[in-house]
GROMACS .gro file of N, CA, C and O in nm:
model
  364
    1UNK      N    1   8.855   9.903   9.931
    1UNK     CA    2   8.875  10.012  10.030
    1UNK      C    3   9.019  10.063  10.035
    1UNK      O    4   9.040  10.175  10.031
    2UNK      N    5   9.124   9.976  10.018
    2UNK     CA    6   9.258  10.010  10.021
    2UNK      C    7   9.300  10.098   9.897
    2UNK      O    8   9.361  10.194   9.893
    3UNK      N    9   9.234  10.041   9.791
    3UNK     CA   10   9.267  10.121   9.664
    3UNK      C   11   9.207  10.263   9.686
    3UNK      O   12   9.283  10.355   9.631
    4UNK      N   13   9.104  10.277   9.729
    4UNK     CA   14   9.033  10.415   9.748
    4UNK      C   15   9.134  10.492   9.835
    4UNK      O   16   9.154  10.614   9.819
    5UNK      N   17   9.179  10.434   9.951
    5UNK     CA   18   9.267  10.496  10.042
    5UNK      C   19   9.409  10.550   9.969
    5UNK      O   20   9.445  10.652  10.000
    6UNK      N   21   9.448  10.457   9.881
    6UNK     CA   22   9.571  10.484   9.825
    6UNK      C   23   9.537  10.618   9.726
    6UNK      O   24   9.620  10.710   9.717
    7UNK      N   25   9.436  10.612   9.647
    7UNK     CA   26   9.392  10.725   9.558
    7UNK      C   27   9.375  10.854   9.635
    7UNK      O   28   9.425  10.953   9.606
    8UNK      N   29   9.308  10.835   9.745
    8UNK     CA   30   9.273  10.959   9.838
    8UNK      C   31   9.404  11.013   9.889
    8UNK      O   32   9.419  11.130   9.899
    9UNK      N   33   9.493  10.923   9.938
    9UNK     CA   34   9.622  10.980   9.977
    9UNK      C   35   9.702  11.054   9.882
    9UNK      O   36   9.751  11.149   9.903
   10UNK      N   37   9.692  10.995   9.750
   10UNK     CA   38   9.761  11.060   9.644
   10UNK      C   39   9.703  11.193   9.618
   10UNK      O   40   9.781  11.286   9.583
   11UNK      N   41   9.568  11.206   9.634
   11UNK     CA   42   9.510  11.330   9.603
   11UNK      C   43   9.548  11.432   9.713
   11UNK      O   44   9.567  11.544   9.684
   12UNK      N   45   9.557  11.386   9.834
   12UNK     CA   46   9.604  11.483   9.942
   12UNK      C   47   9.737  11.508   9.925
   12UNK      O   48   9.774  11.629   9.948
   13UNK      N   49   9.835  11.432   9.878
   13UNK     CA   50   9.965  11.469   9.846
   13UNK      C   51   9.966  11.585   9.747
   13UNK      O   52  10.032  11.680   9.748
   14UNK      N   53   9.893  11.557   9.632
   14UNK     CA   54   9.876  11.656   9.529
   14UNK      C   55   9.845  11.810   9.579
   14UNK      O   56   9.893  11.901   9.527
   15UNK      N   57   9.752  11.802   9.677
   15UNK     CA   58   9.695  11.919   9.723
   15UNK      C   59   9.766  11.987   9.833
   15UNK      O   60   9.721  12.103   9.897
   16UNK      N   61   9.878  11.924   9.897
   16UNK     CA   62   9.934  11.986  10.021
   16UNK      C   63  10.089  11.977   9.989
   16UNK      O   64  10.151  11.870   9.981
   17UNK      N   65  10.143  12.099   9.979
   17UNK     CA   66  10.280  12.117   9.955
   17UNK      C   67  10.354  12.057  10.093
   17UNK      O   68  10.473  12.021  10.069
   18UNK      N   69  10.308  12.081  10.197
   18UNK     CA   70  10.358  12.025  10.317
   18UNK      C   71  10.382  11.873  10.314
   18UNK      O   72  10.489  11.813  10.349
   19UNK      N   73  10.273  11.813  10.277
   19UNK     CA   74  10.278  11.662  10.265
   19UNK      C   75  10.369  11.612  10.147
   19UNK      O   76  10.440  11.520  10.153
   20UNK      N   77  10.372  11.688  10.044
   20UNK     CA   78  10.468  11.657   9.918
   20UNK      C   79  10.607  11.665   9.986
   20UNK      O   80  10.690  11.579   9.940
   21UNK      N   81  10.645  11.765  10.067
   21UNK     CA   82  10.775  11.771  10.124
   21UNK      C   83  10.799  11.655  10.220
   21UNK      O   84  10.914  11.593  10.214
   22UNK      N   85  10.702  11.617  10.299
   22UNK     CA   86  10.722  11.495  10.382
   22UNK      C   87  10.750  11.374  10.307
   22UNK      O   88  10.837  11.292  10.340
   23UNK      N   89  10.673  11.351  10.183
   23UNK     CA   90  10.685  11.240  10.116
   23UNK      C   91  10.829  11.226  10.045
   23UNK      O   92  10.898  11.122  10.044
   24UNK      N   93  10.860  11.349   9.997
   24UNK     CA   94  10.991  11.358   9.922
   24UNK      C   95  11.102  11.334  10.021
   24UNK      O   96  11.203  11.279   9.990
   25UNK      N   97  11.091  11.385  10.138
   25UNK     CA   98  11.208  11.355  10.235
   25UNK      C   99  11.220  11.205  10.280
   25UNK      O  100  11.323  11.150  10.327
   26UNK      N  101  11.116  11.123  10.251
   26UNK     CA  102  11.126  10.970  10.274
   26UNK      C  103  11.205  10.907  10.164
   26UNK      O  104  11.243  10.791  10.178
   27UNK      N  105  11.245  10.979  10.046
   27UNK     CA  106  11.321  10.924   9.949
   27UNK      C  107  11.264  10.802   9.877
   27UNK      O  108  11.358  10.714   9.830
   28UNK      N  109  11.150  10.781   9.865
   28UNK     CA  110  11.089  10.663   9.787
   28UNK      C  111  11.082  10.532   9.870
   28UNK      O  112  11.047  10.439   9.805
   29UNK      N  113  11.104  10.546  10.000
   29UNK     CA  114  11.095  10.428  10.084
   29UNK      C  115  10.955  10.405  10.107
   29UNK      O  116  10.891  10.463  10.183
   30UNK      N  117  10.899  10.281  10.038
   30UNK     CA  118  10.759  10.261  10.033
   30UNK      C  119  10.699  10.233  10.181
   30UNK      O  120  10.595  10.266  10.222
   31UNK      N  121  10.787  10.151  10.251
   31UNK     CA  122  10.730  10.115  10.398
   31UNK      C  123  10.712  10.248  10.481
   31UNK      O  124  10.621  10.250  10.554
   32UNK      N  125  10.802  10.344  10.455
   32UNK     CA  126  10.772  10.465  10.529
   32UNK      C  127  10.668  10.546  10.478
   32UNK      O  128  10.595  10.624  10.551
   33UNK      N  129  10.640  10.547  10.354
   33UNK     CA  130  10.539  10.622  10.304
   33UNK      C  131  10.394  10.549  10.344
   33UNK      O  132  10.305  10.621  10.371
   34UNK      N  133  10.390  10.419  10.344
   34UNK     CA  134  10.272  10.354  10.401
   34UNK      C  135  10.259  10.402  10.553
   34UNK      O  136  10.137  10.403  10.590
   35UNK      N  137  10.356  10.401  10.629
   35UNK     CA  138  10.348  10.441  10.755
   35UNK      C  139  10.302  10.580  10.769
   35UNK      O  140  10.206  10.618  10.850
   36UNK      N  141  10.349  10.679  10.694
   36UNK     CA  142  10.303  10.812  10.680
   36UNK      C  143  10.154  10.818  10.662
   36UNK      O  144  10.069  10.893  10.722
   37UNK      N  145  10.119  10.743  10.560
   37UNK     CA  146   9.972  10.739  10.516
   37UNK      C  147   9.885  10.696  10.631
   37UNK      O  148   9.790  10.755  10.658
   38UNK      N  149   9.931  10.595  10.694
   38UNK     CA  150   9.858  10.544  10.815
   38UNK      C  151   9.836  10.655  10.926
   38UNK      O  152   9.728  10.668  10.986
   39UNK      N  153   9.947  10.722  10.942
   39UNK     CA  154   9.938  10.837  11.040
   39UNK      C  155   9.837  10.940  11.009
   39UNK      O  156   9.782  11.015  11.078
   40UNK      N  157   9.829  10.944  10.862
   40UNK     CA  158   9.731  11.056  10.816
   40UNK      C  159   9.584  10.997  10.800
   40UNK      O  160   9.493  11.064  10.756
   41UNK      N  161   9.574  10.870  10.843
   41UNK     CA  162   9.423  10.809  10.838
   41UNK      C  163   9.401  10.721  10.712
   41UNK      O  164   9.296  10.698  10.683
   42UNK      N  165   9.504  10.704  10.640
   42UNK     CA  166   9.491  10.618  10.510
   42UNK      C  167   9.556  10.486  10.533
   42UNK      O  168   9.668  10.480  10.534
   43UNK      N  169   9.452  10.374  10.535
   43UNK     CA  170   9.513  10.242  10.562
   43UNK      C  171   9.523  10.157  10.444
   43UNK      O  172   9.423  10.135  10.375
   44UNK      N  173   9.653  10.115  10.418
   44UNK     CA  174   9.688  10.032  10.310
   44UNK      C  175   9.817   9.959  10.338
   44UNK      O  176   9.897  10.007  10.407
   45UNK      N  177   9.851   9.846  10.275
   45UNK     CA  178   9.972   9.789  10.288
   45UNK      C  179  10.072   9.829  10.180
   45UNK      O  180  10.041   9.876  10.081
   46UNK      N  181  10.197   9.789  10.207
   46UNK     CA  182  10.289   9.810  10.108
   46UNK      C  183  10.281   9.727   9.979
   46UNK      O  184  10.297   9.788   9.867
   47UNK      N  185  10.228   9.608   9.980
   47UNK     CA  186  10.195   9.535   9.869
   47UNK      C  187  10.087   9.595   9.788
   47UNK      O  188  10.081   9.600   9.669
   48UNK      N  189   9.985   9.648   9.855
   48UNK     CA  190   9.874   9.707   9.797
   48UNK      C  191   9.913   9.843   9.731
   48UNK      O  192   9.869   9.861   9.611
   49UNK      N  193  10.016   9.908   9.778
   49UNK     CA  194  10.065  10.031   9.716
   49UNK      C  195  10.143   9.990   9.598
   49UNK      O  196  10.134  10.063   9.489
   50UNK      N  197  10.222   9.881   9.607
   50UNK     CA  198  10.313   9.836   9.489
   50UNK      C  199  10.219   9.806   9.382
   50UNK      O  200  10.244   9.834   9.258
   51UNK      N  201  10.106   9.730   9.399
   51UNK     CA  202  10.015   9.692   9.292
   51UNK      C  203   9.963   9.814   9.228
   51UNK      O  204   9.945   9.836   9.108
   52UNK      N  205   9.911   9.916   9.309
   52UNK     CA  206   9.852  10.038   9.264
   52UNK      C  207   9.961  10.121   9.181
   52UNK      O  208   9.912  10.163   9.080
   53UNK      N  209  10.073  10.135   9.220
   53UNK     CA  210  10.175  10.197   9.148
   53UNK      C  211  10.192  10.138   9.019
   53UNK      O  212  10.213  10.204   8.918
   54UNK      N  213  10.209  10.006   9.016
   54UNK     CA  214  10.224   9.928   8.880
   54UNK      C  215  10.110   9.960   8.792
   54UNK      O  216  10.129   9.962   8.664
   55UNK      N  217   9.988   9.954   8.845
   55UNK     CA  218   9.863   9.981   8.763
   55UNK      C  219   9.871  10.135   8.707
   55UNK      O  220   9.803  10.146   8.591
   56UNK      N  221   9.919  10.218   8.772
   56UNK     CA  222   9.917  10.358   8.719
   56UNK      C  223  10.030  10.377   8.608
   56UNK      O  224  10.025  10.482   8.549
   57UNK      N  225  10.124  10.298   8.606
   57UNK     CA  226  10.235  10.313   8.497
   57UNK      C  227  10.182  10.254   8.366
   57UNK      O  228  10.159  10.143   8.366
   58UNK      N  229  10.154  10.334   8.274
   58UNK     CA  230  10.129  10.278   8.138
   58UNK      C  231  10.224  10.180   8.089
   58UNK      O  232  10.340  10.185   8.089
   59UNK      N  233  10.152  10.064   8.037
   59UNK     CA  234  10.231   9.963   7.972
   59UNK      C  235  10.297   9.867   8.076
   59UNK      O  236  10.378   9.778   8.033
   60UNK      N  237  10.274   9.877   8.205
   60UNK     CA  238  10.322   9.791   8.299
   60UNK      C  239  10.220   9.684   8.337
   60UNK      O  240  10.106   9.711   8.362
   61UNK      N  241  10.260   9.568   8.332
   61UNK     CA  242  10.188   9.440   8.349
   61UNK      C  243  10.267   9.337   8.416
   61UNK      O  244  10.383   9.316   8.385
   62UNK      N  245  10.213   9.273   8.519
   62UNK     CA  246  10.282   9.177   8.589
   62UNK      C  247  10.284   9.040   8.515
   62UNK      O  248  10.175   8.995   8.452
   63UNK      N  249  10.399   8.986   8.507
   63UNK     CA  250  10.411   8.857   8.444
   63UNK      C  251  10.392   8.745   8.555
   63UNK      O  252  10.395   8.783   8.660
   64UNK      N  253  10.373   8.620   8.505
   64UNK     CA  254  10.356   8.506   8.601
   64UNK      C  255  10.474   8.505   8.697
   64UNK      O  256  10.457   8.479   8.821
   65UNK      N  257  10.592   8.530   8.650
   65UNK     CA  258  10.710   8.511   8.736
   65UNK      C  259  10.713   8.626   8.845
   65UNK      O  260  10.758   8.611   8.962
   66UNK      N  261  10.661   8.754   8.805
   66UNK     CA  262  10.645   8.848   8.908
   66UNK      C  263  10.548   8.816   9.021
   66UNK      O  264  10.573   8.832   9.133
   67UNK      N  265  10.434   8.742   8.977
   67UNK     CA  266  10.330   8.704   9.076
   67UNK      C  267  10.388   8.595   9.158
   67UNK      O  268  10.357   8.597   9.288
   68UNK      N  269  10.474   8.508   9.109
   68UNK     CA  270  10.532   8.407   9.193
   68UNK      C  271  10.626   8.471   9.296
   68UNK      O  272  10.621   8.432   9.409
   69UNK      N  273  10.699   8.569   9.266
   69UNK     CA  274  10.790   8.633   9.352
   69UNK      C  275  10.706   8.708   9.464
   69UNK      O  276  10.751   8.708   9.583
   70UNK      N  277  10.595   8.780   9.441
   70UNK     CA  278  10.508   8.832   9.531
   70UNK      C  279  10.443   8.741   9.609
   70UNK      O  280  10.438   8.754   9.742
   71UNK      N  281  10.419   8.616   9.571
   71UNK     CA  282  10.354   8.522   9.644
   71UNK      C  283  10.447   8.431   9.733
   71UNK      O  284  10.413   8.340   9.799
   72UNK      N  285  10.571   8.482   9.750
   72UNK     CA  286  10.674   8.415   9.846
   72UNK      C  287  10.788   8.362   9.775
   72UNK      O  288  10.878   8.300   9.849
   73UNK      N  289  10.807   8.379   9.643
   73UNK     CA  290  10.923   8.340   9.587
   73UNK      C  291  11.040   8.430   9.607
   73UNK      O  292  11.020   8.526   9.683
   74UNK      N  293  11.153   8.395   9.562
   74UNK     CA  294  11.261   8.487   9.589
   74UNK      C  295  11.305   8.577   9.465
   74UNK      O  296  11.276   8.530   9.353
   75UNK      N  297  11.347   8.688   9.482
   75UNK     CA  298  11.394   8.785   9.394
   75UNK      C  299  11.535   8.773   9.367
   75UNK      O  300  11.612   8.766   9.466
   76UNK      N  301  11.589   8.743   9.250
   76UNK     CA  302  11.715   8.739   9.208
   76UNK      C  303  11.784   8.873   9.241
   76UNK      O  304  11.740   8.981   9.182
   77UNK      N  305  11.893   8.879   9.311
   77UNK     CA  306  11.958   9.018   9.322
   77UNK      C  307  12.029   9.060   9.196
   77UNK      O  308  12.054   8.970   9.112
   78UNK      N  309  12.041   9.181   9.158
   78UNK     CA  310  12.089   9.235   9.034
   78UNK      C  311  12.240   9.231   9.028
   78UNK      O  312  12.298   9.282   8.947
   79UNK      N  313  12.315   9.155   9.119
   79UNK     CA  314  12.452   9.148   9.112
   79UNK      C  315  12.499   8.992   9.124
   79UNK      O  316  12.408   8.912   9.144
   80UNK      N  317  12.611   8.980   9.093
   80UNK     CA  318  12.675   8.835   9.093
   80UNK      C  319  12.700   8.791   9.250
   80UNK      O  320  12.792   8.846   9.294
   81UNK      N  321  12.605   8.716   9.299
   81UNK     CA  322  12.633   8.672   9.435
   81UNK      C  323  12.746   8.577   9.449
   81UNK      O  324  12.797   8.554   9.562
   82UNK      N  325  12.792   8.519   9.352
   82UNK     CA  326  12.910   8.424   9.367
   82UNK      C  327  13.041   8.512   9.383
   82UNK      O  328  13.138   8.445   9.428
   83UNK      N  329  13.045   8.624   9.347
   83UNK     CA  330  13.170   8.706   9.355
   83UNK      C  331  13.149   8.819   9.464
   83UNK      O  332  13.077   8.919   9.433
   84UNK      N  333  13.204   8.803   9.582
   84UNK     CA  334  13.181   8.901   9.687
   84UNK      C  335  13.234   9.030   9.648
   84UNK      O  336  13.184   9.135   9.706
   85UNK      N  337  13.320   9.049   9.562
   85UNK     CA  338  13.382   9.181   9.513
   85UNK      C  339  13.282   9.271   9.444
   85UNK      O  340  13.285   9.385   9.412
   86UNK      N  341  13.183   9.208   9.379
   86UNK     CA  342  13.076   9.266   9.297
   86UNK      C  343  12.953   9.288   9.364
   86UNK      O  344  12.858   9.362   9.314
   87UNK      N  345  12.941   9.239   9.503
   87UNK     CA  346  12.813   9.256   9.577
   87UNK      C  347  12.833   9.389   9.646
   87UNK      O  348  12.939   9.441   9.688
   88UNK      N  349  12.709   9.458   9.657
   88UNK     CA  350  12.717   9.581   9.752
   88UNK      C  351  12.769   9.519   9.889
   88UNK      O  352  12.706   9.426   9.945
   89UNK      N  353  12.851   9.609   9.944
   89UNK     CA  354  12.889   9.565  10.088
   89UNK      C  355  13.002   9.471  10.077
   89UNK      O  356  13.036   9.419  10.186
   90UNK      N  357  13.040   9.436   9.965
   90UNK     CA  358  13.139   9.313   9.954
   90UNK      C  359  13.275   9.373   9.988
   90UNK      O  360  13.303   9.480  10.037
   91UNK      N  361  13.375   9.289   9.985
   91UNK     CA  362  13.503   9.315  10.026
   91UNK      C  363  13.570   9.421   9.961
   91UNK      O  364  13.569   9.454   9.862
   0.00000   0.00000   0.00000
């Protein structure tokens, strides 16, 4: 059901310039996109949307390490956490 809702929401975005503008204004923030979809009657979670987006990208496949992170593991930040000067918001 959620996959169908994601696809249907995508179709509505394609067919509505107003909805396209609303989604673009969200700047790619998935939580806000999921919230907007819910307001429009399309029920799905952020995790379900992430999976669907990955499936739509050609050549994208989840590895075991990706699945572990989704299942509650931690994602390594893309910066050096030992050096506060290299972290976003560091000194």
